[in-house]
Short mmCIF file of C-alpha atoms in Angstrom, two decimals:
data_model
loop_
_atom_site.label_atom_id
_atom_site.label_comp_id
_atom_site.label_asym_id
_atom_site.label_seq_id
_atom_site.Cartn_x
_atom_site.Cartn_y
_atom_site.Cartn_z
CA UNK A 376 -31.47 2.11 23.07
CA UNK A 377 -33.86 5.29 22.64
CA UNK A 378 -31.38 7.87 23.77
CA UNK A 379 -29.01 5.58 20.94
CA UNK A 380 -31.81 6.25 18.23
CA UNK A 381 -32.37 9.85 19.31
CA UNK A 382 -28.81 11.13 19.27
CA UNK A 383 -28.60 8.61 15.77
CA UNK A 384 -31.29 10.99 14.57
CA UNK A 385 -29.68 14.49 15.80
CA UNK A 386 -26.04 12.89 14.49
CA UNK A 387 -27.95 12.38 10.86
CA UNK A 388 -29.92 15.62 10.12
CA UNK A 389 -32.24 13.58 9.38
CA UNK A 390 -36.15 14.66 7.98
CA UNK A 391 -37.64 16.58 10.54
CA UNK A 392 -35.53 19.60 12.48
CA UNK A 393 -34.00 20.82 8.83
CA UNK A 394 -37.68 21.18 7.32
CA UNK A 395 -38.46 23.92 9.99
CA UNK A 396 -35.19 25.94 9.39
CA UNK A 397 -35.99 25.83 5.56
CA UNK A 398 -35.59 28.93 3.85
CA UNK A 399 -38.63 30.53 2.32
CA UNK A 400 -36.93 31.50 -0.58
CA UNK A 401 -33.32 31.43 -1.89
CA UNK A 402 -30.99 34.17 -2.52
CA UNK A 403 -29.51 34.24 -6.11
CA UNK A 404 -26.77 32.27 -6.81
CA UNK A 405 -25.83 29.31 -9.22
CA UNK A 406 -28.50 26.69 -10.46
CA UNK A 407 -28.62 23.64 -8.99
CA UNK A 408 -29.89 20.12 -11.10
CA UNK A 409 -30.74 17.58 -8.86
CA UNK A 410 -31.25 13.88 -11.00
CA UNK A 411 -33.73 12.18 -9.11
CA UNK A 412 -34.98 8.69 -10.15
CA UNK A 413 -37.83 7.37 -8.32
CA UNK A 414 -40.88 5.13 -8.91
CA UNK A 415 -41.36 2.18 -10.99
CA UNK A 416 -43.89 3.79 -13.03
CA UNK A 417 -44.70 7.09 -14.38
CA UNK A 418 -48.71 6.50 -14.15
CA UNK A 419 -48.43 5.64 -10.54
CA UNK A 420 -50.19 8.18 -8.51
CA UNK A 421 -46.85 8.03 -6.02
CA UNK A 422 -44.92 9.88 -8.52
CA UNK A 423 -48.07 11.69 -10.32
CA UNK A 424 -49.55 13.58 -7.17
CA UNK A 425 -46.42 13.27 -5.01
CA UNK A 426 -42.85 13.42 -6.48
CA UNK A 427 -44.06 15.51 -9.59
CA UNK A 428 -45.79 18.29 -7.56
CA UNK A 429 -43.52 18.32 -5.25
CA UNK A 430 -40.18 17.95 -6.18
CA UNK A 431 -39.86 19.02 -9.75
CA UNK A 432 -42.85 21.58 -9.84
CA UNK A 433 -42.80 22.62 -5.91
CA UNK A 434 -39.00 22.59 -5.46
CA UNK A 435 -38.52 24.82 -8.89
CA UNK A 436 -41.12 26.70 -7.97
CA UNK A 437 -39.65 27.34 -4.18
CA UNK A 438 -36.34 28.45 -5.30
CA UNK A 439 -36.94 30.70 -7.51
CA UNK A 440 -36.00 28.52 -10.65
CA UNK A 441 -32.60 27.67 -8.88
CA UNK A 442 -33.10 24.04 -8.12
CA UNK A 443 -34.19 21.73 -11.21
CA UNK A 444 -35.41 18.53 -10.30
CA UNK A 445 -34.43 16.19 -13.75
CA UNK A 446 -37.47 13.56 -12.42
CA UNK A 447 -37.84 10.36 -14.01
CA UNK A 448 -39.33 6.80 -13.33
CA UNK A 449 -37.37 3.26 -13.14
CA UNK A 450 -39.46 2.68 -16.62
CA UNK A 451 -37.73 5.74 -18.54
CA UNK A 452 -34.85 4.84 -17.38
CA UNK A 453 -34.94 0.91 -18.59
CA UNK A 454 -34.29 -0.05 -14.85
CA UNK A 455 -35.33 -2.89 -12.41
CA UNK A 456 -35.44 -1.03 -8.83
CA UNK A 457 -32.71 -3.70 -7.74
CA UNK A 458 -29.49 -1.21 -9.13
CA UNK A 459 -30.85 2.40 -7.00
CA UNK A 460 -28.40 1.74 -4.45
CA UNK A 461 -25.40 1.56 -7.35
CA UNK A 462 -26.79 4.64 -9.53
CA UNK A 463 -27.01 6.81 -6.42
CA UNK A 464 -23.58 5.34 -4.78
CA UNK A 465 -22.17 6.01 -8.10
CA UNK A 466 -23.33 9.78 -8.69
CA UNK A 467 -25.29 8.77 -11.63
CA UNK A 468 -28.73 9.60 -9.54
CA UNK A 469 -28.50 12.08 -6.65
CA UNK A 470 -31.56 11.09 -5.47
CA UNK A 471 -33.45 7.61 -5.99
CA UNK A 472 -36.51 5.67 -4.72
CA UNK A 473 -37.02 1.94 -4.31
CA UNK A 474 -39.01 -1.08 -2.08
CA UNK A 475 -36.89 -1.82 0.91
CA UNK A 476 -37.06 -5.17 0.05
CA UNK A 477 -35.62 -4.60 -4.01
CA UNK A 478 -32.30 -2.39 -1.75
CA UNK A 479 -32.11 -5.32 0.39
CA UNK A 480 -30.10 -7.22 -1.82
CA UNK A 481 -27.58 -4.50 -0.88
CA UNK A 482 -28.25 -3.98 2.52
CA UNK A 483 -30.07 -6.69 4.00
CA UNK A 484 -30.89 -5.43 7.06
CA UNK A 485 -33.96 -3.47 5.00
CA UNK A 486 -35.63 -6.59 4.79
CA UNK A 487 -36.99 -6.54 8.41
CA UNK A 488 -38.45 -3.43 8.04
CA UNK A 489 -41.51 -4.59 6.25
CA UNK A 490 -41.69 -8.45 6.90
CA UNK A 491 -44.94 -10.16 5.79
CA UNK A 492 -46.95 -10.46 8.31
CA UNK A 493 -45.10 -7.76 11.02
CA UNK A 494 -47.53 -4.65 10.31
CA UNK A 495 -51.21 -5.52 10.57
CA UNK A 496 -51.89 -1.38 10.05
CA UNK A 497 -50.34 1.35 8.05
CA UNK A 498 -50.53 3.39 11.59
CA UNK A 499 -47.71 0.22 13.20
CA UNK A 500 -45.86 -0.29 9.57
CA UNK A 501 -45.27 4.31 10.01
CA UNK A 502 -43.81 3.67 13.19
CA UNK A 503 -41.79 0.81 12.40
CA UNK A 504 -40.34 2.83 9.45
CA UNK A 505 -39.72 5.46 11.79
CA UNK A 506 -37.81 3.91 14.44
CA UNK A 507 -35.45 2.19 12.00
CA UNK A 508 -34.25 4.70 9.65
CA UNK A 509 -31.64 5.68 12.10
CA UNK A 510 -30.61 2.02 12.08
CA UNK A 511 -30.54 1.09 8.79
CA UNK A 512 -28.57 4.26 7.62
CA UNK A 513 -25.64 2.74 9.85
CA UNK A 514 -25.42 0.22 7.46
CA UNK A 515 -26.58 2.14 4.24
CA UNK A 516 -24.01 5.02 4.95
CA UNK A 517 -21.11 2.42 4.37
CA UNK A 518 -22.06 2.43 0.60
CA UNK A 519 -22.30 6.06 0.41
CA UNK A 520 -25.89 6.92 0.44
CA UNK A 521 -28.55 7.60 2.98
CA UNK A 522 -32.40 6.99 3.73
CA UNK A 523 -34.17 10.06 3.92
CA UNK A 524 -37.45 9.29 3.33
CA UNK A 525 -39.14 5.49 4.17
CA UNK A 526 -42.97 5.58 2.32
CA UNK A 527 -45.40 2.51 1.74
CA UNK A 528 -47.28 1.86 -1.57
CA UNK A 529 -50.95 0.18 -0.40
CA UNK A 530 -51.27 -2.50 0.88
CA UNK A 531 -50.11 -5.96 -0.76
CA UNK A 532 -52.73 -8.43 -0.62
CA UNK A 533 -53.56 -11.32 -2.46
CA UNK A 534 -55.14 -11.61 -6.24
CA UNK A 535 -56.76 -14.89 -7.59
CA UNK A 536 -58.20 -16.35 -10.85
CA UNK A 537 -60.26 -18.54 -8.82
CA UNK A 538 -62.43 -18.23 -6.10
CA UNK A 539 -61.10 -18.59 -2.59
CA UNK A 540 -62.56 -17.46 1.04
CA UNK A 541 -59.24 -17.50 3.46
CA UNK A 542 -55.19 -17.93 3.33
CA UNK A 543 -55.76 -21.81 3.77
CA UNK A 544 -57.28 -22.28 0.49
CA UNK A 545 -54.56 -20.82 -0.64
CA UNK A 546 -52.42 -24.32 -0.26
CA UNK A 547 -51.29 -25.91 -3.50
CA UNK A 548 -51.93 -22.63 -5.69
CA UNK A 549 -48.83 -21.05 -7.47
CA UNK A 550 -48.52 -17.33 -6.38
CA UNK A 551 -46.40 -14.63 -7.72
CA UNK A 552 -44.58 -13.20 -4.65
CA UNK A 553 -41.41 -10.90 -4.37
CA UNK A 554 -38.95 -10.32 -1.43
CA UNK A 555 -37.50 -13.20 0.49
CA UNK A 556 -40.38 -12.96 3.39
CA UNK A 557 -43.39 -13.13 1.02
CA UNK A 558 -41.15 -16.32 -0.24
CA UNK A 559 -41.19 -17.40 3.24
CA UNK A 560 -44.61 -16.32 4.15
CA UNK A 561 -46.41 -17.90 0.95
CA UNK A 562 -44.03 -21.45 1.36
CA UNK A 563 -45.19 -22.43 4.73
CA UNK A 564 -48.72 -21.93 3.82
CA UNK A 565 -48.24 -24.73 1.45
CA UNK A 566 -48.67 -22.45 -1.52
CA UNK A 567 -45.85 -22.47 -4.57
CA UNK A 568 -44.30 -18.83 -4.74
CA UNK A 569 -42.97 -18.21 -8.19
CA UNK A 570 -40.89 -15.21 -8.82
CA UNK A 571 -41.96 -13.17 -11.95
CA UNK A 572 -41.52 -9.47 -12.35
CA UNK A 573 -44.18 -7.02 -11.88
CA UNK A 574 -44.50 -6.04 -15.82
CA UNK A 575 -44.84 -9.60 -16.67
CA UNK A 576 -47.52 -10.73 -13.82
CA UNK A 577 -51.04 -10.16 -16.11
CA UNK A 578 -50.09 -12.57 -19.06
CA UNK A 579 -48.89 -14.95 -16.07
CA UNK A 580 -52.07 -14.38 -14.57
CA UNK A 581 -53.78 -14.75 -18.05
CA UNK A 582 -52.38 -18.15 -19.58
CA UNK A 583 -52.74 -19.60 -15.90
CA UNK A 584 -49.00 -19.65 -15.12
CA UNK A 585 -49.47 -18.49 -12.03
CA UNK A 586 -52.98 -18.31 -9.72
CA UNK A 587 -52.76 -15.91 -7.87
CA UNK A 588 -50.36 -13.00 -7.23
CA UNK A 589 -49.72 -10.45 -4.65
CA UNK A 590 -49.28 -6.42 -4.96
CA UNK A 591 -50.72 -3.13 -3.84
CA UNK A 592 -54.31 -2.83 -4.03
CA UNK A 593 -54.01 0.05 -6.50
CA UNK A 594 -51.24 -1.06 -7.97
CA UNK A 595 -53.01 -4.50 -9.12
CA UNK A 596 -55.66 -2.49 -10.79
CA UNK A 597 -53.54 0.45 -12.30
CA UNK A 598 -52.02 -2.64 -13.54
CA UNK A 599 -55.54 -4.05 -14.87
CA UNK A 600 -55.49 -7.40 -12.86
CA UNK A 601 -58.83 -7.52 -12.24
CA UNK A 602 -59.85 -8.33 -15.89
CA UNK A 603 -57.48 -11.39 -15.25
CA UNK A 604 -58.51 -12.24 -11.77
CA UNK A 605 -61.96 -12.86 -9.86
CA UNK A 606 -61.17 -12.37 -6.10
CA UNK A 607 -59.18 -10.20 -4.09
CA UNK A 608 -58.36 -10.14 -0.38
CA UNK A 609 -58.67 -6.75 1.78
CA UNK A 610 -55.81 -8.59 4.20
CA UNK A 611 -52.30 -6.59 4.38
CA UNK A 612 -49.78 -9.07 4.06
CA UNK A 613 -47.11 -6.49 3.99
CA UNK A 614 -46.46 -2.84 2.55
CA UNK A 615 -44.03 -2.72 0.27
CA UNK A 616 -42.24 -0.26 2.05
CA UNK A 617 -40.14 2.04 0.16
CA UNK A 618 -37.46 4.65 0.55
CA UNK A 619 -35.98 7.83 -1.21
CA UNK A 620 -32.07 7.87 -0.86
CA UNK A 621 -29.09 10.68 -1.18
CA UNK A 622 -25.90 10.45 -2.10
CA UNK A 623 -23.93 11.56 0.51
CA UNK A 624 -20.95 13.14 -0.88
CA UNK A 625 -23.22 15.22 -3.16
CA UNK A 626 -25.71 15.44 -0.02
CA UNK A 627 -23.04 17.18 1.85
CA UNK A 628 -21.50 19.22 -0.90
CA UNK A 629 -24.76 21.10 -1.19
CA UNK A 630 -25.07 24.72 -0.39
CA UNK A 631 -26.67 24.63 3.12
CA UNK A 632 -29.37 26.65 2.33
CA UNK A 633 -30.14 24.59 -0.80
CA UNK A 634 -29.88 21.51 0.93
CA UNK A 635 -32.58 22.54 3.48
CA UNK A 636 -35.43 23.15 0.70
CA UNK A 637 -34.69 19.89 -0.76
CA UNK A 638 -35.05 18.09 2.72
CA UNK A 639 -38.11 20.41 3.26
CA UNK A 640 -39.37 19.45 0.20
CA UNK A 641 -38.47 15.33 0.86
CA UNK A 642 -40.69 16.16 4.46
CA UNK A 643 -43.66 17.06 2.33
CA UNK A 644 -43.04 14.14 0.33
CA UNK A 645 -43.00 11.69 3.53
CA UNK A 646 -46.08 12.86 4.65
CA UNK A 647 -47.84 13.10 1.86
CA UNK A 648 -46.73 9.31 0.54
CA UNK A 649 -47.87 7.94 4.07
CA UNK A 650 -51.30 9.85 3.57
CA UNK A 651 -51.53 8.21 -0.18
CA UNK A 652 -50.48 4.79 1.43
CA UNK A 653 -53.24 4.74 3.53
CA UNK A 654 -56.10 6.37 1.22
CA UNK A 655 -55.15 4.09 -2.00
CA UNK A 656 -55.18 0.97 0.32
CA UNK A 657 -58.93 1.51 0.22
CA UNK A 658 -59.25 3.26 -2.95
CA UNK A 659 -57.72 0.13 -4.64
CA UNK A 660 -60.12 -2.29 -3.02
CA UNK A 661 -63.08 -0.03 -3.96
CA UNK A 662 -62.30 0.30 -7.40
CA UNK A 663 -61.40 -3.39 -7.81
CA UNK A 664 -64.97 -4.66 -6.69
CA UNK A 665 -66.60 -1.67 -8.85
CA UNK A 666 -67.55 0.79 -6.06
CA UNK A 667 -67.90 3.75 -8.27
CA UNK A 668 -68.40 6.24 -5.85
CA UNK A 669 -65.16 5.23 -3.64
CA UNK A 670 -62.85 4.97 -6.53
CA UNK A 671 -61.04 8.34 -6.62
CA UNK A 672 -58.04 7.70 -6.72
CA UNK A 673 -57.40 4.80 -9.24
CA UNK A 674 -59.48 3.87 -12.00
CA UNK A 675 -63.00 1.72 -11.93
CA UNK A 676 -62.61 -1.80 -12.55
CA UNK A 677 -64.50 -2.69 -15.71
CA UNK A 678 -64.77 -6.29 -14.63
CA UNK A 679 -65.88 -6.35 -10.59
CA UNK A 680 -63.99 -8.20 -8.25
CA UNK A 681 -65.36 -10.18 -5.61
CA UNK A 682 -63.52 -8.94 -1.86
CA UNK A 683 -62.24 -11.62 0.22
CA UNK A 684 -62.56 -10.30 3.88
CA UNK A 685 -59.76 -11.01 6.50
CA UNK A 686 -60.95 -13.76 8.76
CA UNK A 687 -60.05 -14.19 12.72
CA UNK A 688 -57.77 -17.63 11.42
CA UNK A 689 -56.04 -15.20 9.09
CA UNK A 690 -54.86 -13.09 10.65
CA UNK A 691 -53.66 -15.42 13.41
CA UNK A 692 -52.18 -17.65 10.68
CA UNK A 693 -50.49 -14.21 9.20
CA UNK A 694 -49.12 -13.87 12.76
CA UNK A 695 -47.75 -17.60 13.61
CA UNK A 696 -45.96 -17.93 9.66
CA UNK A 697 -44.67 -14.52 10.81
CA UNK A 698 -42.89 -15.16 14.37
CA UNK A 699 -42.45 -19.31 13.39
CA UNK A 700 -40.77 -18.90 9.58
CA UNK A 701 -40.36 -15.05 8.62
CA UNK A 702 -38.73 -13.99 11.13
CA UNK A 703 -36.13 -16.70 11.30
CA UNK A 704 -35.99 -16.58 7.85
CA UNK A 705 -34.98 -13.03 8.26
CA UNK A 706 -32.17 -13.46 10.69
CA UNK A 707 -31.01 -16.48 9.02
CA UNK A 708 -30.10 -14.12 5.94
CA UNK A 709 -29.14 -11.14 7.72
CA UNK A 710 -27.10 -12.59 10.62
CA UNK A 711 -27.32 -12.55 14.32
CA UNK A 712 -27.16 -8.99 14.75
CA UNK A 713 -30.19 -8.31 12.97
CA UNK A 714 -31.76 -10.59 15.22
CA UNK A 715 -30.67 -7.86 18.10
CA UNK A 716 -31.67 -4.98 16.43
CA UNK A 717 -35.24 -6.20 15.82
CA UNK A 718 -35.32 -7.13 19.49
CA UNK A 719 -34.22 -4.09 20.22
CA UNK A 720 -36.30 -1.43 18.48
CA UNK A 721 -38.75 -3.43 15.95
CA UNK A 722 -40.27 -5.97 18.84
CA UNK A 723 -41.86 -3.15 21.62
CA UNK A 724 -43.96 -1.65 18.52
CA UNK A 725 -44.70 -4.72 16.72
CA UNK A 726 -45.03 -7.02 19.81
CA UNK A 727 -43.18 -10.26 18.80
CA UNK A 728 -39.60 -11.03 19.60
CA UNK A 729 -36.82 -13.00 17.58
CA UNK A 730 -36.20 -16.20 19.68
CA UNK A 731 -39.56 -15.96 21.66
#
């Protein structure tokens, strides 16, 4: 199965052996505009210290004015996330960004790439990402488009109007989840997961239609939870992993040199998105419970939150829901191959296997 992956990877070009060859500069020759449509929102610091330095400003900048990056966010363009893999398939978006778990609806083998409960640490969730971009571009190619980039946003954990000290008292509450394994995941902890899109969550929160809800840490306060909640758990139920796609037709049309700044310029973004995934997870905690002096990243929570720490029972609980319901849940959906595949390259990083 490695050599598979590793000749997969080779076969694909895929973000890594084209960034070295990159050109410095380009020669003259005829502009290229590149539509690119990425995150959700345009006050998210994913897209304000990561896609806008480096693809519109860096890439223009790079080629000597030759490649124009049109950038824009799911919110100026009046989109939900869940029609990327159509706009770029289509040619209306060359480039686009959304959750693995929002494409999945497309390509449902993206939803066991970030399973709640399968990454306890952004360190396993990066190599999990890793070893399955090869595989789920199989898939993704079919529909004309491929992965180039797979990024987390921080770390979803749990928000709450009402005090609570560990999963189990989460049983009874209504909580806002997304993504068929949070569904799962949230359901056989006796909770009620209610399905309400991310704009709409703080009035939810507010006039008590839901009690709890579950995001990034940062992206619940950028979102200004916290004056609507009271508690707030530091445990990663999943990452919202994430992925910038290509069409391929235009992908391959490209001049060559051309095409490897723009894959140069997606490396930066990769490693830059996995060093904000990891730095925000914190960041969002911090500035949630009022820790002015960690809070660099988002902005201080008026209101303090009180941190729920992670306790021995749940994380074991995170890990039985995930290998007894998730993960059959997951296959169930997908079919039996899936099942394979996450045998096959998911289970020796992550340690649990479909079917025991």
């Amino acid at each position: 199965m490695k050599k598979m992956l590793l000749g997969a990877v080779a076969a694909l070009g895929l973000i890594g052996t084209a960034s070295a060859q990159a050109p410095a500069t380009l020669p003259p020759g005829p502009k290229v505009t590149v539509v690119a449509v990425t995150q959700p929102l345009p006050t998210q610091p994913q897209f304000t210290r990561v896609d806008v330095p480096v693809l519109r400003e860096g890439l223009a900048q790079r080629s000597g004015g030759r490649i124009e990056v049109q950038l824009s966010t799911h919110a100026e363009r009046n989109l939900s996330g869940t029609e990327l893999v159509r706009l770029v398939r289509s040619g209306q978006a060359d480039i686009g960004a959304s959750t693995l778990s929002t494409l999945s609806g497309d390509v449902p083998i993206l939803d066991g790439v970030d399973l709640a409960g399968l990454a306890p640490d952004i360190g396993m969730a990066k190599r999990i990402a890793e070893a399955m971009l090869p595989v789920v571009n199989r898939d993704l190619e079919r529909f004309g488009a491929r992965l180039m980039v797979i990024y987390p946003f921080p770390a979803q954990v749990v928000y709450c109007r009402a005090p609570f000290t560990s999963l189990a008292d989460l049983r009874g509450r209504k909580v806002r989840t997304f993504g068929n394994s949070l569904v799962d995941f949230f359901t056989a902890l006796g909770a009620q997961p209610v399905s309400i899109g991310f704009p709409e969550v703080y009035s939810a929160l507010e006039r008590g239609v839901v009690d709890c809800a579950i995001t990034g840490t940062g992206s619940g306060v950028a979102a200004r939870w916290p004056e609507v909640t009271s508690h707030i758990s530091n445990l990663p139920v999943s990452w919202a992993l994430a992925g910038y796609m290509v069409n391929l037709a235009w992908w391959n049309r490209l001049d060559p040199q051309v095409r490897a700044m723009i894959e140069s310029a997606l490396g930066e973004v990769n490693e830059k998105q996995w060093e904000l995934g990891g730095a925000a997870t914190r960041d969002g905690l911090d500035c949630a419970i009022g820790n002015a002096a960690a809070c660099r990243i988002h902005t201080l929570s008026p209101r303090p939150m009180t941190e729920v720490p992670a306790t021995a029972a749940d994380q074991a609980a995170l890990r039985e829901i995930l290998e007894k319901t998730v993960l059959p849940g997951f296959v169930r959906r997908c079919g039996a191959r899936c099942g394979e595949v996450f045998n096959q390259v998911i289970a020796p990083i992550a340690g649990v296997r479909f079917g025991g």
